[in-house]
């Protein structure tokens, strides 16, 4: 006879069910305690320890020694291989049998020479299914290998997750046994947990919540854990509940498996290779068992690693990609930082990524996928669109500290007006676990209710956690359509975005950058990485340009396409969102520095090779090839190499395109002088003496300890401590420094964030501003005039840190440079330099990828003050009508303008996750350029390019060309020719790719002129696919281009066959 209905207390009923499924309490008698039945130890365990990450074939040849559960091994970053001999007891025939394995290091199971499953405790992957049902004739003895890395899911931080790794950490295997798995118990546990989630999530005001709770209670009543024959009755109760359907208006959740793997972060790049294998092999298993399960996978680099290290796994991934279960997403080489990489670097992320996806998986990605980076450039929509992508997914803006972003589904409009459909999963995570709480949150938090009825839900453990679990998949399948809850559909990015596009008429538009109000320290942390990034972007630019010219001019020259692709991929790798940002451990930073060094050394070799090709066959004396890699004429002082490693100053002026220049030999003058160099992206000239009038400026003058530098354009006055007390545009007499204030003022701030040390600088650091006071009398005259005047000084920043600076003013140069060397030994301090300007404007301008944007100089609203620290590329500018002051830099990214004070962020000193970050010597240059008129008309943009792309003086192995020549010129100062390279697809190697952008923010028509033998010109997209409209009209080596504001255009130029 059934028990009579009783009054039920909410809490006791709920907790009763919780205890029935608890892994902690009452496991002697509850259902959870019955999940596994009989168990037995493995027959034999032996191990082999190595500091290397060995391939399987090599590892299993090694000398394995007997081992036991509980043995410890290590230290950090080593690998322990286990050979596991096992024999399943005969009595277990008919049962499901698992190998249960628990260790604090991440494991990978190998069976018959192939990886079969990852084992990660933090990713809830602690058992490997040996057989679903042991057959009578099945072999019961087996040898497996388990490769255990001596690091946890999130590395090996000493004491806290983001602390620097503990190099001495030891690891342990705490369980290695065979056990019978009770699948029927497992199913009841999944249902009971879901019912508990529904009861709690919907709460006591909700009828459906009580139905869930009463169903669960009734299941406990009928279910005797010791008697499996009672389970079907309990199961039927659950099925009845979950079978009650919802209505037509239910919100639809698109659940997609995902595993966000940071390409390097709290562990080195090499460990990521194994994290990918461990995770994806687990995903393959899940896809096999669940044909409706779909997994979205980003980052071509990680797939490339798996392709080369685990070809068998790669083939399986290709197979599942064909079935539509494994869905490559993102389109980029890695999930790069969204702020710091240059425009060209971002294009290459997509170019390398999309080409890889097409080659390996048969199609390109149709959505940009960047769930976890620290802000998104306003140029990304245009770059995405030109790379075949109209859809964008992220969630990181949910980390905003101050303002809550108003949308989850919206159109994102970029700097040039390009739009993409953006979706932020409203559950604010990319690592969901399929709980009812998360499902309900996804519906409740959606900021676009009423506009759309679809959301994304990304589930799975990231960073080596192996992605989704079977339990997550089972939970989500059970929630496919249950009254009281949203509809949950195992779905794909394609299905999600198609559904969202169906509602697009209702969606709002957000214009401009997606600024993350957090992690603003990442613009500055790890100055050497920032410098390496900027420098390598320049080197690759110069190499591609010179190699292209060599290709056009020399029939023998072979464009180094394969090597350049390798070098680009190295740079793209370092632009990962925890590397270029400086938020990685020391080991990763060291690897990044090696990559930069590779790019530098190969880059220099390639530059020499191209220079040699350009010189060949031309008459002329041995000498230097002086190359201007920018698309406009330049006249600059240049340091020329002299025998014995010394340098002398020369002045170069670049000629208007195809020009000529006086012939001169190698610079050999005894003192600084002017040399001439060419104009327009890559014109090549010899060194030459400058005209006499340019070469003879008055030397710096020193009075009362102050120094004045004057080049006829600027007059710079430094006080005896090196501060800038006056900066005058000579022609107009206009003063750029605020009255009574001094520029070049170094300031120190306390820099103690709330938690994310390397990442965050908090608004309150501004309250701790301390000007660094210099000592009078330290300023001295450096170079005494001629083509260059300079002054230098020393500054003690603190008892441990010091700085020296040379302030340089060259003949003909519109800006004054500050070459800075810092010895930095601080903890939690932030060094900046400030320039109070005699300028008033509510907005300042900052350079971004292929353009610039404005941000406020005031803190009116919370959105304004949340941007107290922002990022910029090579320049920033504060202008009022008719006059402004620009601050240029050669390797910095952090900046701010508050009121009239321009501030450049120089160095930080966080201690986690890299305790050594930024300690030591630094060298960088910034420059100040006052100007009349607008920054566009005054040439701030070319000036910032010049600072970043010095003229090249390459030793010419053979005779250097006798005359200067110029390959390209553009008629409009608004249009920048950014890139010249060989096209990816280039029949006979003779097609060049040019990329130009409109930099002023204006509609602009221009003529592109080239002296190269071009036979056809056609527009193309960033993936270099020809414009179907066909070739452009090419006449007299010129073609006309029309630009809209900040538009980027790419062009294919087919060269005529080589001359011989
Ligand atoms: Zn990440």
Coordinates of C-alpha atoms in Angstrom, one line a residue, residues 53 74-75 87 147 153 218 247 275 278 290 308 386 416 508 528 554 604 615 654 703 726 967:
X53 CA 57.7 15.8 -24.1
X74 CA 57.9 15.5 -10.9
X75 CA 59.0 18.2 -10.9
X87 CA 43.0 -7.9 -16.5
X147 CA 51.1 9.9 -20.4
X153 CA 44.7 22.1 -15.8
X218 CA 8.7 10.5 -5.2
X247 CA 4.8 26.0 -25.6
X275 CA 46.4 19.9 -24.1
X278 CA 44.0 15.3 -24.7
X290 CA 26.5 11.1 -29.5
X308 CA 51.8 17.4 -37.3
X386 CA 36.7 41.2 -46.2
X416 CA 34.4 52.3 -41.9
X508 CA 20.1 47.5 -32.5
X528 CA 59.9 43.5 -24.3
X554 CA 65.2 40.5 -61.1
X604 CA 67.7 40.4 -41.7
X615 CA 71.8 45.7 -56.6
X654 CA 64.0 60.6 -50.5
X703 CA 72.1 78.7 -20.2
X726 CA 58.7 75.0 -23.8
X967 CA 58.4 51.7 -57.1

